Amino acid sequence: MTTAPPAPPVPSRALAALRRDRGFVTGAVIAGLMVLVALTAPLLAALAGQDYTTYHDTLLDSARGGVPIGGFGGISGEHWLGVEPGTGRDLFARLVYGAQVSVGVAVAATFLEVLLGVTVGVAAGLGGRWLDSGLSRVIDLVLSVPVLVMAISLLAIVPQDWPRPVLLAAVIAVLGWGGTARLSRGETLSLRTRDYVAAAQVAGAPWWRVARREILPGLTAPILTYAALLLPTNMVVEAGLSFLGVGVRPPTPSWGQMLSTATTWFRADPFYVFLPALMLFLALLAFVLVANGLRRALDPRQRELTR
Amino acid sequence: MRRFVPIVLTATVLLAGCQGGGGGDTTTSGAAFDPKTCQGGTLTVLNQGGITHLDPARLYTSGGGNIPSLLFRTLTTRNRQPGEAGAKAAPDLATDLGTPSDGAKTWTYHLRDGIQFEDGTPITAADVKYGIERSFAPELPGGAPYLRDWLDGAASYQGPYKQPEGIKAIETPDDKTIIFKLSKPEGDFPYLATATQFAPVPKAKDSGTEYEKHPISSGPYQVESYEPKKSLVLVRNTHWSQSVDELRYACPDRIEVTSGLDSAVINQRLVTGAGGDANAVTTDAVVGPEQLAQLGTGSELDKRVTRGEFPSTTYLAFNTKKAPFDNPKVREALSYAINRTSVVNALGGSAVVGPSTTFLPPQKALGYQAYDHFPAGDTGNPDKAKQVLAEAGLSNLSIDLAYENDDSEGIGPKVASAIQEAFKQAGVTVKLNAIDAATYRDVTGKPATQPGLALATWGADWPSGGPFLIPIFDGRQIITAGGNFNLAQYNDPAVNTEIDAINALTDPAAAAARWGALDAKLGALALVLPLTHEKDVYLVGKNVKNAYADGWRGQLDISRISVK
């Protein structure tokens, strides 16, 4: 009746490796800052004395199409990053509020994808032949759906008064859980052949206990790594949807939406393009660094080698 | 070709669409221009919108349009000049602007001598009559709807294919004379006669819906090849000569139109002017912020710009049958609250739009009279708005604003956001209601589905106050089945009577003064909230000469430019 204890989720050895990984630390710090900015957006905007909706018409050169007056997109003591061409809305406020949408939607979508993917994947892996092949076909179907095209059509048909950020996260998750599910199923299939899992099953543990006590801990490392890679992907999808105009509704800002408006201004006011592009670039870089660090520290194959 | 075939939606339009006249100024490069020696070269036209139909019966144009006017001569046409002179009609196939009789209910025209089709056949009054009759055929929809309303007893005519007996209200006593009998006085008839429906069509060459593949030209050019929505190549019509047409200069030997291009691409190509693009113009891609930023006074680019004003107003339409807009105080408060500067900026800045406090755009030909009944200043007067609302006992007002989900028509999210923000300053919460651009006019044009507050635009079919005010304020024009433009659903018999009285005037100046007065009177009721009027700024290629915006449409007139 003895069962070998499953590997702890994140071994202390891995933590130590992560701490030594300069790429991971840099990524984690930037990502942490992004999340902090998103969480404290109202506070930061208040600190700057600005909000993201007020128009400042006097700061624009209307005769030249509405470009901000002054260098670098109209940077001043009041408008730290200048103002938006065409409206005069404060760019600092829009950028930090944009972080809420970009980071928030990406995190929520990733969380939902993991929840959905792991549930289906583990069920397929542990279930019988029929359940497995049934769920596997569903996973195949989800994986074969072109995410952007499908998301555009889904977002176009829902009523407008639904809260957009929640909707965006839900749509991205519903269309994107296939990968997590397939990964979870594969890992579960390999884990269930392990002695300790077999022992638990022989001992008569119900399937849900097996899943929770024996399988999930073993899944943590690969799923964590995979989720860290999903996060930047989801951020790009959100930016893409907002860029195409089916994302958040005005006047809510998001980096993708800012990038979209900026395309008409990139010669007249290049600084405006630069801001959301830089933020997206930094966020993506940070999350990819984190994911790579996690993979290096947690990859089972590498773990085997270090054992 | 923004105004050339703009209205795919006009199947339901009863009166007016989106075309008209305006003032403009000249930009002529080089020394004195001589129309006698300007001939030669190939002109390239780079456009966003494609020519979906080239049949004169199906084109919905203002003053005959730009490219259509190179192929189709009409009884009258726009007087191709900049400024106020260009807002007048001029004789084209006819010898004069028409002779009214029976209190402007009968109009008589005589054709000039020596006019021929591209195959050398002389153009007769019967050809003009046949062209008009074709435009009534249900197989050939899309043209301006006025004739069906105006011609006596023609409302149910089904076109010459089903009813070859023709329209009785058009008489052709001889080859040179054509007489129109109307059901009511219409002083604006010479303006309407500029439409391509008044172009002659030889009955022997008519192939119904196939005719547009090679319409028979009466103008200076004829079709060499035509691919709908994509390209059109025009070459000289050897049976046309300047001696029978003083208005069109027809300088280039060949004209190549390419459509379906992106506005930013067109303007960048015009700026660069590489190769054939040096001889290029556009008729529908107004300059964007990128070019505006480079258009400093005296800059090289500034010399290559034509500026004009197409008479068009962007406005907020109140549905006065729906709460809270049935309350005049609410409409007045919002009129005080509006911030026109932010709307102007949302639409591209003061170079391409101007603020409007009147429904009529600022063109003398339309009868423009300045008024500002609810002064909002440049950036709105939220305090006054709050005060008006408080007096009416209203607080925490929350309203829905309908707009198109796309910015291309100028009534999209950018403008809606600017309005939302302006009203917020007055304590009014605006919920944004985006409607798919493809169905927008269907939703707003049907009183049963019309929202309480909607963004709208209106342009004149010809430079007169009538086509601007009648569809919007004539109570008899409220169409419950759809295609309604009287969005205020306003019906005052006194106003309707005044409209009839002005329609009977044949002196444009006298009519203009009364249209202007009517607009000022209606403005005091705050039935609409005027936002902006349009200005047109177009770039032309380096080598293009004599490019200027005509006073009718504010657009450069292809019939007079040269690339030699």
CSV table of N, CA, C and O in Angstrom, one decimal, chain B residues 2-3 5-19 60 310 312-315 317 359 402-412 433-451 454-461 467 471-472 479-487 534:
chain,number,residue,atom,x,y,z
B,2,ARG,N,-16.0,59.4,-54.4
B,2,ARG,CA,-16.8,59.3,-53.2
B,2,ARG,C,-18.2,59.7,-53.5
B,2,ARG,O,-19.2,59.1,-53.0
B,3,ARG,N,-18.4,60.7,-54.4
B,3,ARG,CA,-19.8,61.1,-54.7
B,3,ARG,C,-20.2,60.6,-56.1
B,3,ARG,O,-21.2,61.1,-56.6
B,5,VAL,N,-20.4,57.2,-57.3
B,5,VAL,CA,-21.4,56.1,-57.2
B,5,VAL,C,-21.5,55.8,-55.7
B,5,VAL,O,-21.3,54.6,-55.3
B,6,PRO,N,-21.7,56.7,-54.9
B,6,PRO,CA,-21.6,56.5,-53.4
B,6,PRO,C,-22.7,55.6,-52.9
B,6,PRO,O,-22.5,55.0,-51.8
B,7,ILE,N,-23.8,55.7,-53.5
B,7,ILE,CA,-25.0,55.2,-52.7
B,7,ILE,C,-25.5,53.9,-53.2
B,7,ILE,O,-26.4,53.8,-54.1
B,8,VAL,N,-24.9,52.9,-52.8
B,8,VAL,CA,-25.4,51.6,-53.0
B,8,VAL,C,-26.7,51.4,-52.2
B,8,VAL,O,-27.6,50.7,-52.6
B,9,LEU,N,-26.8,52.2,-51.2
B,9,LEU,CA,-27.9,52.2,-50.3
B,9,LEU,C,-29.1,52.9,-50.8
B,9,LEU,O,-30.2,52.9,-50.3
B,10,THR,N,-28.9,53.7,-51.9
B,10,THR,CA,-30.0,54.6,-52.3
B,10,THR,C,-31.1,53.9,-53.0
B,10,THR,O,-32.0,54.6,-53.5
B,11,ALA,N,-31.1,52.6,-53.0
B,11,ALA,CA,-32.3,51.9,-53.5
B,11,ALA,C,-33.5,52.4,-52.8
B,11,ALA,O,-34.6,52.6,-53.4
B,12,THR,N,-33.4,52.8,-51.5
B,12,THR,CA,-34.5,53.2,-50.7
B,12,THR,C,-34.6,54.7,-50.6
B,12,THR,O,-35.6,55.2,-50.1
B,13,VAL,N,-33.6,55.4,-51.1
B,13,VAL,CA,-33.6,56.9,-51.0
B,13,VAL,C,-34.7,57.5,-51.9
B,13,VAL,O,-34.8,57.2,-53.0
B,14,LEU,N,-35.6,58.3,-51.3
B,14,LEU,CA,-36.6,58.8,-52.1
B,14,LEU,C,-36.2,60.2,-52.7
B,14,LEU,O,-36.4,60.4,-53.8
B,15,LEU,N,-35.7,61.0,-51.8
B,15,LEU,CA,-35.3,62.3,-52.3
B,15,LEU,C,-33.9,62.6,-51.9
B,15,LEU,O,-33.6,62.5,-50.7
B,16,ALA,N,-33.1,62.9,-52.8
B,16,ALA,CA,-31.7,63.3,-52.5
B,16,ALA,C,-30.8,62.2,-52.0
B,16,ALA,O,-31.3,61.1,-51.6
B,17,GLY,N,-29.6,62.4,-52.1
B,17,GLY,CA,-28.6,61.4,-51.7
B,17,GLY,C,-27.5,62.2,-51.0
B,17,GLY,O,-27.5,62.5,-49.9
B,18,CYS,N,-26.5,62.5,-51.8
B,18,CYS,CA,-25.3,62.9,-51.1
B,18,CYS,C,-24.5,63.8,-52.1
B,18,CYS,O,-23.3,63.7,-52.0
B,19,GLN,N,-25.1,64.5,-52.9
B,19,GLN,CA,-24.2,65.2,-53.9
B,19,GLN,C,-24.6,66.7,-54.0
B,19,GLN,O,-25.7,67.1,-53.7
B,60,TYR,N,-25.3,57.7,-59.8
B,60,TYR,CA,-25.9,58.8,-58.9
B,60,TYR,C,-24.8,59.8,-58.7
B,60,TYR,O,-23.9,59.5,-57.9
B,310,PHE,N,-17.4,70.7,-50.5
B,310,PHE,CA,-18.6,70.0,-50.9
B,310,PHE,C,-19.6,70.3,-49.9
B,310,PHE,O,-19.4,70.2,-48.7
B,312,SER,N,-21.9,69.7,-47.4
B,312,SER,CA,-22.3,68.5,-46.7
B,312,SER,C,-22.2,68.9,-45.2
B,312,SER,O,-21.3,69.6,-44.7
B,313,THR,N,-23.2,68.4,-44.4
B,313,THR,CA,-23.3,68.7,-43.0
B,313,THR,C,-23.3,67.4,-42.2
B,313,THR,O,-24.1,66.5,-42.5
B,314,THR,N,-22.5,67.3,-41.2
B,314,THR,CA,-22.5,66.2,-40.2
B,314,THR,C,-23.3,66.7,-39.0
B,314,THR,O,-23.0,67.8,-38.5
B,315,TYR,N,-24.3,65.9,-38.5
B,315,TYR,CA,-25.1,66.4,-37.5
B,315,TYR,C,-25.6,65.3,-36.6
B,315,TYR,O,-25.5,64.1,-36.9
B,317,ALA,N,-28.9,63.8,-35.1
B,317,ALA,CA,-30.3,63.8,-35.4
B,317,ALA,C,-31.1,63.4,-34.2
B,317,ALA,O,-30.9,62.3,-33.6
B,359,PHE,N,-27.7,74.3,-40.1
B,359,PHE,CA,-27.8,73.1,-40.9
B,359,PHE,C,-27.3,73.2,-42.3
B,359,PHE,O,-26.7,72.3,-42.8
B,402,ALA,N,-26.5,56.5,-31.3
B,402,ALA,CA,-26.2,55.6,-32.3
B,402,ALA,C,-25.2,56.1,-33.3
B,402,ALA,O,-25.3,57.3,-33.7
B,403,TYR,N,-24.3,55.3,-33.8
B,403,TYR,CA,-23.3,55.7,-34.7
B,403,TYR,C,-22.8,54.5,-35.5
B,403,TYR,O,-23.1,53.3,-35.1
B,404,GLU,N,-22.1,54.7,-36.6
B,404,GLU,CA,-21.6,53.6,-37.4
B,404,GLU,C,-20.4,53.0,-36.8
B,404,GLU,O,-19.6,53.7,-36.2
B,405,ASN,N,-20.2,51.7,-36.9
B,405,ASN,CA,-19.1,51.0,-36.2
B,405,ASN,C,-17.8,51.2,-37.0
B,405,ASN,O,-16.8,50.7,-36.7
B,406,ASP,N,-17.8,52.1,-38.0
B,406,ASP,CA,-16.7,52.3,-38.9
B,406,ASP,C,-16.5,53.8,-39.1
B,406,ASP,O,-17.5,54.5,-39.3
B,407,ASP,N,-15.3,54.3,-39.1
B,407,ASP,CA,-15.0,55.7,-39.2
B,407,ASP,C,-15.1,56.3,-40.7
B,407,ASP,O,-15.0,57.5,-40.9
B,408,SER,N,-15.2,55.4,-41.7
B,408,SER,CA,-15.0,55.8,-43.0
B,408,SER,C,-16.0,56.9,-43.5
B,408,SER,O,-15.6,57.7,-44.4
B,409,GLU,N,-17.2,56.8,-43.0
B,409,GLU,CA,-18.2,57.8,-43.5
B,409,GLU,C,-18.2,59.0,-42.6
B,409,GLU,O,-19.1,59.9,-42.7
B,410,GLY,N,-17.3,59.1,-41.6
B,410,GLY,CA,-17.2,60.3,-40.7
B,410,GLY,C,-18.3,60.3,-39.6
B,410,GLY,O,-18.5,61.4,-39.0
B,411,ILE,N,-19.0,59.2,-39.4
B,411,ILE,CA,-20.0,59.2,-38.3
B,411,ILE,C,-19.7,57.9,-37.5
B,411,ILE,O,-20.6,57.2,-37.2
B,412,GLY,N,-18.5,57.7,-37.2
B,412,GLY,CA,-18.0,56.5,-36.5
B,412,GLY,C,-17.6,56.7,-35.1
B,412,GLY,O,-17.9,57.7,-34.5
B,433,ASN,N,-23.9,53.3,-28.9
B,433,ASN,CA,-24.6,52.2,-29.5
B,433,ASN,C,-24.1,52.1,-31.0
B,433,ASN,O,-24.6,52.8,-31.9
B,434,ALA,N,-23.1,51.3,-31.2
B,434,ALA,CA,-22.5,51.1,-32.5
B,434,ALA,C,-23.4,50.2,-33.4
B,434,ALA,O,-23.8,49.1,-32.9
B,435,ILE,N,-23.7,50.7,-34.6
B,435,ILE,CA,-24.5,49.9,-35.5
B,435,ILE,C,-23.6,49.6,-36.7
B,435,ILE,O,-22.9,50.5,-37.2
B,436,ASP,N,-23.7,48.4,-37.2
B,436,ASP,CA,-23.0,48.0,-38.4
B,436,ASP,C,-23.2,49.0,-39.6
B,436,ASP,O,-24.4,49.3,-39.9
B,437,ALA,N,-22.1,49.5,-40.1
B,437,ALA,CA,-22.2,50.5,-41.2
B,437,ALA,C,-23.1,50.1,-42.3
B,437,ALA,O,-23.8,50.9,-42.9
B,438,ALA,N,-23.1,48.8,-42.6
B,438,ALA,CA,-23.9,48.3,-43.8
B,438,ALA,C,-25.4,48.4,-43.6
B,438,ALA,O,-26.1,48.5,-44.5
B,439,THR,N,-25.8,48.4,-42.3
B,439,THR,CA,-27.3,48.5,-42.1
B,439,THR,C,-27.7,49.8,-41.4
B,439,THR,O,-28.8,50.0,-41.1
B,440,TYR,N,-26.7,50.7,-41.2
B,440,TYR,CA,-26.9,51.9,-40.4
B,440,TYR,C,-28.1,52.7,-40.9
B,440,TYR,O,-29.0,53.1,-40.2
B,441,ARG,N,-28.1,52.9,-42.2
B,441,ARG,CA,-29.2,53.8,-42.8
B,441,ARG,C,-30.5,53.1,-42.8
B,441,ARG,O,-31.6,53.7,-42.8
B,442,ASP,N,-30.5,51.7,-42.9
B,442,ASP,CA,-31.7,51.0,-42.8
B,442,ASP,C,-32.4,51.2,-41.4
B,442,ASP,O,-33.6,51.3,-41.3
B,443,VAL,N,-31.5,51.1,-40.4
B,443,VAL,CA,-32.0,51.2,-39.0
B,443,VAL,C,-32.5,52.6,-38.7
B,443,VAL,O,-33.6,52.8,-38.2
B,444,THR,N,-31.7,53.6,-39.1
B,444,THR,CA,-32.0,55.0,-38.8
B,444,THR,C,-33.1,55.5,-39.7
B,444,THR,O,-33.9,56.4,-39.3
B,445,GLY,N,-33.2,54.9,-40.9
B,445,GLY,CA,-34.2,55.5,-41.9
B,445,GLY,C,-35.6,54.9,-41.7
B,445,GLY,O,-36.5,55.2,-42.6
B,446,LYS,N,-35.8,54.1,-40.7
B,446,LYS,CA,-37.1,53.5,-40.5
B,446,LYS,C,-37.7,54.0,-39.2
B,446,LYS,O,-37.1,53.6,-38.1
B,447,PRO,N,-38.7,54.8,-39.1
B,447,PRO,CA,-39.2,55.4,-37.9
B,447,PRO,C,-39.4,54.3,-36.8
B,447,PRO,O,-39.2,54.6,-35.6
B,448,ALA,N,-39.8,53.1,-37.2
B,448,ALA,CA,-40.1,52.1,-36.1
B,448,ALA,C,-38.8,51.7,-35.4
B,448,ALA,O,-38.8,51.3,-34.2
B,449,THR,N,-37.6,51.7,-36.1
B,449,THR,CA,-36.4,51.2,-35.5
B,449,THR,C,-35.4,52.4,-35.2
B,449,THR,O,-34.4,52.2,-34.7
B,450,GLN,N,-35.8,53.6,-35.6
B,450,GLN,CA,-34.9,54.7,-35.5
B,450,GLN,C,-34.6,55.0,-34.0
B,450,GLN,O,-35.4,55.2,-33.1
B,451,PRO,N,-33.3,55.1,-33.7
B,451,PRO,CA,-32.9,55.4,-32.3
B,451,PRO,C,-33.2,56.9,-31.9
B,451,PRO,O,-33.5,57.7,-32.8
B,454,ALA,N,-29.0,59.9,-33.1
B,454,ALA,CA,-28.1,59.2,-34.1
B,454,ALA,C,-27.2,60.2,-34.8
B,454,ALA,O,-27.6,61.3,-35.1
B,455,LEU,N,-26.0,59.8,-35.1
B,455,LEU,CA,-25.1,60.6,-36.0
B,455,LEU,C,-25.6,60.5,-37.4
B,455,LEU,O,-25.9,59.4,-37.8
B,456,ALA,N,-25.5,61.6,-38.1
B,456,ALA,CA,-26.0,61.5,-39.5
B,456,ALA,C,-25.2,62.5,-40.4
B,456,ALA,O,-24.6,63.5,-39.8
B,457,THR,N,-25.2,62.3,-41.7
B,457,THR,CA,-24.6,63.3,-42.6
B,457,THR,C,-25.6,63.6,-43.7
B,457,THR,O,-26.5,62.7,-44.0
B,458,TRP,N,-25.5,64.8,-44.3
B,458,TRP,CA,-26.4,65.1,-45.4
B,458,TRP,C,-25.6,65.9,-46.4
B,458,TRP,O,-24.9,66.9,-46.0
B,459,GLY,N,-25.7,65.6,-47.7
B,459,GLY,CA,-25.1,66.4,-48.7
B,459,GLY,C,-26.1,66.7,-49.8
B,459,GLY,O,-27.1,66.1,-49.9
B,460,ALA,N,-25.8,67.8,-50.5
B,460,ALA,CA,-26.8,68.3,-51.5
B,460,ALA,C,-26.5,67.6,-52.8
B,460,ALA,O,-25.4,67.4,-53.2
B,461,ASP,N,-27.6,67.3,-53.6
B,461,ASP,CA,-27.5,66.8,-54.9
B,461,ASP,C,-27.1,67.8,-55.9
B,461,ASP,O,-26.5,67.6,-56.9
B,467,PRO,N,-32.7,70.6,-52.1
B,467,PRO,CA,-32.3,69.3,-51.9
B,467,PRO,C,-31.7,69.1,-50.5
B,467,PRO,O,-31.5,68.0,-50.0
B,471,PRO,N,-35.7,67.0,-47.8
B,471,PRO,CA,-35.8,65.6,-47.3
B,471,PRO,C,-35.7,65.6,-45.8
B,471,PRO,O,-36.2,64.7,-45.1
B,472,ILE,N,-35.1,66.6,-45.2
B,472,ILE,CA,-34.9,66.6,-43.7
B,472,ILE,C,-36.0,67.2,-42.9
B,472,ILE,O,-36.3,66.8,-41.8
B,479,ILE,N,-41.1,58.9,-44.3
B,479,ILE,CA,-41.5,57.6,-44.9
B,479,ILE,C,-41.4,56.5,-43.9
B,479,ILE,O,-40.3,56.2,-43.4
B,480,THR,N,-42.6,56.0,-43.5
B,480,THR,CA,-42.6,55.0,-42.5
B,480,THR,C,-42.0,53.6,-42.9
B,480,THR,O,-41.6,52.8,-42.1
B,481,ALA,N,-42.0,53.4,-44.2
B,481,ALA,CA,-41.6,52.0,-44.7
B,481,ALA,C,-40.1,51.9,-44.7
B,481,ALA,O,-39.5,50.8,-44.8
B,482,GLY,N,-39.3,53.0,-44.5
B,482,GLY,CA,-37.9,52.9,-44.6
B,482,GLY,C,-37.3,53.9,-45.6
B,482,GLY,O,-38.1,54.2,-46.6
B,483,GLY,N,-36.1,54.3,-45.5
B,483,GLY,CA,-35.5,55.3,-46.4
B,483,GLY,C,-35.9,56.7,-46.0
B,483,GLY,O,-35.9,57.6,-46.8
B,484,ASN,N,-36.3,56.9,-44.8
B,484,ASN,CA,-36.7,58.2,-44.3
B,484,ASN,C,-35.5,59.0,-43.9
B,484,ASN,O,-34.5,58.5,-43.3
B,485,PHE,N,-35.5,60.3,-44.2
B,485,PHE,CA,-34.4,61.2,-43.8
B,485,PHE,C,-34.9,62.3,-42.9
B,485,PHE,O,-34.1,63.0,-42.4
B,486,ASN,N,-36.2,62.4,-42.8
B,486,ASN,CA,-36.7,63.4,-41.8
B,486,ASN,C,-36.7,62.8,-40.4
B,486,ASN,O,-37.7,62.3,-39.9
B,487,LEU,N,-35.4,62.7,-39.9
B,487,LEU,CA,-35.2,61.9,-38.7
B,487,LEU,C,-35.8,62.6,-37.5
B,487,LEU,O,-36.1,61.9,-36.5
B,534,GLU,N,-18.1,69.9,-44.4
B,534,GLU,CA,-16.9,69.3,-45.0
B,534,GLU,C,-16.1,70.3,-45.8
B,534,GLU,O,-16.5,71.2,-46.4
